Structure formats: structure tokens, C-alpha cells
Amino acid sequence: AQKITQTQPGMFVQEKEAVTLDCTYDTSDPSYGLFWYKQPSSGEMIFLIYQGSYDQQNATEGRYSLNFQKARKSANLVISASQLGDSAMYFCAMRVTGNNNDMRFGAGTRLTVKP
Amino acid sequence: NAGVTQTPKFQVLKTGQSMTLQCAQDMNHNSMYWYRQDPGMGLRLIYYSASEGTTDKGEVPNGYNVSRLNKREFSLRLESAAPSQTSVYFCASSEAGRWPQHFGDGTRLSIL
């Protein structure tokens, strides 16, 4: 069964600095996708970025980039130039292709951006 | 464009009562999901439906049942509510592959 691990319960970053949120995963399936979501205090889930296991390049979406190291089974989220509005919970998730579209989430990391 | 709509938004139940959480999506997605979110625990998958007519257990299915009524609607039923089921419940829908899930606003459920 697939498993997602986020080992950082909480992180602090100074405004305008970059921060890396860790995510490791475990699956024996060669075809899978990795997602990052943001959950602000208001509670909604906001999709940030996606990385496919066969994608040749690391995904980027504006200030978000994904540091995908397939051999290490890690998919860390990098947020550049942090803003106060980035303070939120961040979840890593994995979908194994062909596994009936099952999707599992990590426990999350609470990011606090300091002014 | 409503996306994923969950009802109710809040509910308080007594132990042993039953209730059904409703979820509907208007994006013509094949797959729908129910998660629960407890403080510090992230989202745990209860049940999902890969397509109309199919349902599968997730990580924490005990105490719950689901019905994929049609392509739009996926309901979650608590037959005999227990205090351990106090949580925030999220419904989501998506297509397969690289498409992200779209989430509802959640149902905050308290069981006394």
C-alpha cells in the first residue's frame, strides 16, 4: 500500500525567504503522481502543484516548485519569496495510477511566515 | 459553477444516532472521495468511488457506508455515530491521472 510521510509538523520562515517542506513516499508501483495542497485557516483545500513519476523535469508553478528525487522517493515543495499569506497547512498526496484512482495524504506541515 | 457541494456544513449528533452526509459535484468527474480530518492527523481516506457504480474502502472505513447514487452524487452514512467519529469530513472529486482533486468546504461533525 502506498504511504506518504511528512516529518515536519511545523516550520517557520522569514518573509521573503525560501522554504522547503519535506515529503517522502513509498510505493512499489512505477506509475504515480504527487500533489501538494495548501489549507489556510479558513479550511479550504487549494491545489498547488503536480509531479508525475515519468515527468522528466521538476514541476514549477509560480513561486512553487517541486524538488523531485525519484531514487530517494522524495517530493519536497519549495516556496520561494515567502509571503505572509503563505502561512497555512501544507499537504503532500500521492495517487498511484491504475489503483482505482486511490489518493492518500500525508499528515501535513504547518508553515508560519514571520514578518 | 458550484464545484463540489457538501451538506450540511455543521451537525451535532448524539451517540448512536445515524445521519447521511451529502456530496454533489457538477464537473462531470468520474471519481469521488470521502476523507476525514482530525487535528494533527491530515486527511484520511474513508471510502472512494473510482467511477459510477463502484466503491472501495480507504484507510479508515469502519463505522461508515457510502452510496454512489449517480455520477454527480456520493453520500457518506454513519449508521450509529460514536464520539470517535467527531471530525471534519471532506468530499472531493477528480479525474484520473495528473488531474487534482477538487474539494468541498467540509462538514464539521460533533458527536456527543
CSV table of C-alpha atoms in Angstrom, one decimal:
chain,number,residue,atom,x,y,z
A,1,ALA,CA,0.0,0.0,0.0
A,2,GLN,CA,1.2,3.5,-0.7
A,3,LYS,CA,2.3,5.7,2.1
A,4,ILE,CA,3.1,9.4,2.4
A,5,THR,CA,5.3,10.8,5.2
A,6,GLN,CA,5.7,14.5,6.1
A,7,THR,CA,8.2,14.6,9.0
A,8,GLN,CA,7.9,18.4,9.8
A,9,PRO,CA,4.9,19.1,11.9
A,10,GLY,CA,5.7,22.8,11.9
A,11,MET,CA,8.1,25.2,10.1
A,12,PHE,CA,8.9,28.8,10.4
A,13,VAL,CA,10.3,31.1,7.7
A,14,GLN,CA,11.1,34.8,7.5
A,15,GLU,CA,9.0,36.8,5.0
A,16,LYS,CA,10.7,36.9,1.5
A,17,GLU,CA,12.9,33.9,2.2
A,18,ALA,CA,12.6,30.5,0.6
A,19,VAL,CA,11.4,27.4,2.5
A,20,THR,CA,11.4,23.7,1.7
A,21,LEU,CA,8.7,21.4,3.0
A,22,ASP,CA,9.6,17.7,3.0
A,23,CYS,CA,7.6,14.8,1.7
A,24,THR,CA,8.7,11.2,1.2
A,25,TYR,CA,6.6,8.4,-0.2
A,26,ASP,CA,6.6,4.7,-0.6
A,27,THR,CA,5.1,2.7,-3.4
A,28,SER,CA,6.2,-0.2,-5.5
A,29,ASP,CA,4.2,1.0,-8.5
A,30,PRO,CA,6.3,2.7,-11.2
A,31,SER,CA,3.5,5.0,-12.3
A,32,TYR,CA,2.2,7.5,-9.8
A,33,GLY,CA,1.5,11.2,-9.3
A,34,LEU,CA,2.4,13.5,-6.4
A,35,PHE,CA,0.4,16.5,-5.4
A,36,TRP,CA,0.8,19.4,-3.0
A,37,TYR,CA,-2.2,21.2,-1.4
A,38,LYS,CA,-2.4,24.2,0.8
A,39,GLN,CA,-5.1,24.5,3.6
A,40,PRO,CA,-5.3,28.0,5.1
A,41,SER,CA,-7.0,28.6,8.4
A,42,SER,CA,-10.4,29.0,6.6
A,43,GLY,CA,-10.3,25.3,5.9
A,44,GLU,CA,-10.5,25.0,2.1
A,45,MET,CA,-8.1,22.8,0.2
A,46,ILE,CA,-6.1,24.5,-2.6
A,47,PHE,CA,-4.2,22.6,-5.2
A,48,LEU,CA,-0.7,23.9,-5.7
A,49,ILE,CA,1.4,21.7,-7.9
A,50,TYR,CA,1.7,18.2,-9.5
A,51,GLN,CA,4.6,15.9,-10.4
A,52,GLY,CA,4.2,12.7,-12.4
A,53,SER,CA,6.6,9.8,-11.8
A,54,TYR,CA,7.6,9.9,-15.5
A,55,ASP,CA,7.9,13.6,-15.8
A,56,GLN,CA,11.5,14.5,-16.9
A,57,GLN,CA,11.6,17.9,-15.3
A,58,ASN,CA,10.7,19.1,-11.8
A,59,ALA,CA,7.3,20.9,-11.7
A,60,THR,CA,7.1,24.6,-11.2
A,61,GLU,CA,4.1,26.8,-10.7
A,62,GLY,CA,4.9,30.5,-10.0
A,63,ARG,CA,6.6,30.6,-6.6
A,64,TYR,CA,6.1,26.9,-6.0
A,65,SER,CA,8.5,24.3,-7.3
A,66,LEU,CA,8.8,20.6,-6.6
A,67,ASN,CA,12.2,19.0,-5.9
A,68,PHE,CA,11.5,15.5,-7.1
A,69,GLN,CA,14.2,12.9,-6.3
A,70,LYS,CA,12.8,9.7,-7.6
A,71,ALA,CA,15.6,7.4,-6.3
A,72,ARG,CA,15.1,8.8,-2.8
A,73,LYS,CA,11.3,8.8,-3.2
A,74,SER,CA,11.1,12.4,-2.1
A,75,ALA,CA,9.0,15.2,-3.5
A,76,ASN,CA,9.8,18.3,-1.5
A,77,LEU,CA,7.9,21.6,-2.0
A,78,VAL,CA,9.9,24.7,-2.3
A,79,ILE,CA,8.2,28.0,-1.8
A,80,SER,CA,10.3,31.0,-2.9
A,81,ALA,CA,10.0,34.6,-1.6
A,82,SER,CA,7.6,33.6,1.2
A,83,GLN,CA,4.6,35.9,1.9
A,84,LEU,CA,2.5,36.3,5.0
A,85,GLY,CA,-0.4,34.7,3.1
A,86,ASP,CA,1.6,31.5,2.7
A,87,SER,CA,1.0,30.7,6.4
A,88,ALA,CA,-1.1,27.6,6.3
A,89,MET,CA,-1.1,23.8,6.5
A,90,TYR,CA,0.6,22.1,3.5
A,91,PHE,CA,-0.2,18.5,2.5
A,92,CYS,CA,1.6,16.1,0.2
A,93,ALA,CA,-0.5,13.5,-1.5
A,94,MET,CA,0.0,10.6,-3.9
A,95,ARG,CA,-2.1,8.8,-6.5
A,96,VAL,CA,-1.0,5.5,-7.9
A,97,THR,CA,-2.0,5.2,-11.5
A,98,GLY,CA,-4.2,2.2,-12.1
A,99,ASN,CA,-5.0,1.8,-8.4
A,100,ASN,CA,-8.6,2.7,-8.9
A,101,ASN,CA,-7.7,6.3,-8.5
A,102,ASP,CA,-7.0,5.9,-4.8
A,103,MET,CA,-5.3,9.0,-3.3
A,104,ARG,CA,-3.6,9.3,0.1
A,105,PHE,CA,-2.4,12.3,2.0
A,106,GLY,CA,0.5,12.9,4.5
A,107,ALA,CA,-0.1,14.4,7.9
A,108,GLY,CA,0.8,17.9,6.8
A,109,THR,CA,3.2,20.6,7.8
A,110,ARG,CA,2.1,23.9,9.4
A,111,LEU,CA,4.1,26.8,7.8
A,112,THR,CA,4.3,30.1,9.6
A,113,VAL,CA,5.7,33.1,7.8
A,114,LYS,CA,7.2,35.7,10.1
A,115,PRO,CA,7.1,39.4,9.2
B,1,ASN,CA,-20.1,27.0,-11.1
B,2,ALA,CA,-20.5,25.4,-7.7
B,3,GLY,CA,-17.8,22.7,-7.9
B,4,VAL,CA,-18.2,20.3,-5.0
B,5,THR,CA,-21.1,20.9,-2.6
B,6,GLN,CA,-21.4,19.3,0.8
B,7,THR,CA,-24.3,19.4,3.1
B,8,PRO,CA,-24.7,20.0,5.9
B,9,LYS,CA,-21.9,22.3,6.9
B,10,PHE,CA,-22.3,21.7,10.6
B,11,GLN,CA,-24.0,18.9,12.6
B,12,VAL,CA,-24.2,17.8,16.2
B,13,LEU,CA,-25.3,14.3,16.9
B,14,LYS,CA,-25.9,12.1,19.9
B,15,THR,CA,-24.1,8.8,20.3
B,16,GLY,CA,-26.0,6.1,18.5
B,17,GLN,CA,-27.8,8.4,16.0
B,18,SER,CA,-27.5,8.0,12.3
B,19,MET,CA,-27.0,10.5,9.6
B,20,THR,CA,-26.0,10.9,6.0
B,21,LEU,CA,-23.6,13.5,4.6
B,22,GLN,CA,-24.4,14.5,1.1
B,23,CYS,CA,-21.9,15.4,-1.6
B,24,ALA,CA,-22.6,16.5,-5.2
B,25,GLN,CA,-20.2,17.7,-8.0
B,26,ASP,CA,-21.0,19.4,-11.2
B,27,MET,CA,-17.7,18.9,-13.0
B,28,ASN,CA,-18.6,15.5,-14.6
B,29,HIS,CA,-15.8,13.8,-12.7
B,30,ASN,CA,-15.6,10.1,-12.6
B,31,SER,CA,-14.0,9.7,-9.2
B,32,MET,CA,-15.3,10.9,-5.8
B,33,TYR,CA,-13.8,10.6,-2.3
B,34,TRP,CA,-14.7,11.0,1.3
B,35,TYR,CA,-12.0,12.0,3.8
B,36,ARG,CA,-12.0,12.8,7.5
B,37,GLN,CA,-9.6,15.3,9.0
B,38,ASP,CA,-8.7,15.2,12.7
B,39,PRO,CA,-6.5,17.7,14.4
B,40,GLY,CA,-2.8,17.0,13.5
B,41,MET,CA,-3.8,13.9,11.5
B,42,GLY,CA,-4.1,15.2,8.0
B,43,LEU,CA,-6.7,13.8,5.7
B,44,ARG,CA,-7.5,10.1,5.9
B,45,LEU,CA,-9.4,8.4,3.2
B,46,ILE,CA,-12.6,6.7,4.3
B,47,TYR,CA,-14.1,5.5,1.0
B,48,TYR,CA,-13.8,6.4,-2.6
B,49,SER,CA,-15.6,5.7,-5.8
B,50,ALA,CA,-13.4,5.4,-8.9
B,51,SER,CA,-16.4,5.6,-11.2
B,52,GLU,CA,-20.2,5.4,-11.1
B,53,GLY,CA,-21.3,2.0,-9.8
B,54,THR,CA,-18.1,1.2,-7.8
B,55,THR,CA,-17.0,2.0,-4.3
B,56,ASP,CA,-13.9,0.9,-2.4
B,57,LYS,CA,-12.6,1.1,1.1
B,58,GLY,CA,-9.9,3.5,2.1
B,59,GLU,CA,-7.8,3.7,5.2
B,60,VAL,CA,-10.5,4.1,7.8
B,61,PRO,CA,-13.8,2.7,6.5
B,62,ASN,CA,-15.1,1.1,9.8
B,63,GLY,CA,-18.3,2.7,11.0
B,64,TYR,CA,-19.2,4.2,7.6
B,65,ASN,CA,-21.1,3.2,4.5
B,66,VAL,CA,-21.2,5.0,1.2
B,67,SER,CA,-23.5,5.2,-1.8
B,68,ARG,CA,-22.6,6.4,-5.3
B,69,LEU,CA,-26.1,7.4,-6.2
B,70,ASN,CA,-25.2,8.6,-9.7
B,71,LYS,CA,-22.2,10.3,-11.4
B,72,ARG,CA,-22.8,13.5,-9.5
B,73,GLU,CA,-23.6,12.3,-6.0
B,74,PHE,CA,-21.7,10.4,-3.4
B,75,SER,CA,-23.1,10.1,0.1
B,76,LEU,CA,-21.5,9.0,3.4
B,77,ARG,CA,-23.6,7.4,6.1
B,78,LEU,CA,-22.9,6.9,9.8
B,79,GLU,CA,-25.2,4.2,11.0
B,80,SER,CA,-24.6,4.5,14.7
B,81,ALA,CA,-22.5,7.6,15.5
B,82,ALA,CA,-19.7,7.3,18.0
B,83,PRO,CA,-17.7,10.2,19.7
B,84,SER,CA,-14.6,8.9,17.8
B,85,GLN,CA,-16.2,10.0,14.6
B,86,THR,CA,-16.2,13.6,15.6
B,87,SER,CA,-14.2,15.2,12.8
B,88,VAL,CA,-14.3,17.4,9.8
B,89,TYR,CA,-15.4,15.5,6.7
B,90,PHE,CA,-14.3,16.5,3.2
B,91,CYS,CA,-15.7,15.3,-0.1
B,92,ALA,CA,-13.6,15.5,-3.2
B,93,SER,CA,-13.9,14.7,-6.9
B,94,SER,CA,-11.4,14.3,-9.7
B,95,GLU,CA,-10.5,12.7,-12.9
B,96,ALA,CA,-7.7,10.1,-13.0
B,97,GLY,CA,-4.1,10.7,-13.7
B,98,ARG,CA,-2.5,14.2,-13.3
B,99,TRP,CA,-5.7,16.0,-12.5
B,100,PRO,CA,-6.0,17.3,-8.9
B,101,GLN,CA,-8.9,16.7,-6.6
B,102,HIS,CA,-11.5,19.4,-6.1
B,103,PHE,CA,-12.7,19.6,-2.5
B,104,GLY,CA,-15.9,20.7,-0.9
B,105,ASP,CA,-15.9,23.1,2.0
B,106,GLY,CA,-16.2,20.3,4.6
B,107,THR,CA,-18.7,19.2,7.2
B,108,ARG,CA,-17.9,19.8,10.8
B,109,LEU,CA,-19.5,16.9,12.7
B,110,SER,CA,-19.6,16.7,16.5
B,111,ILE,CA,-20.9,13.6,18.3
B,112,LEU,CA,-21.7,13.9,21.9
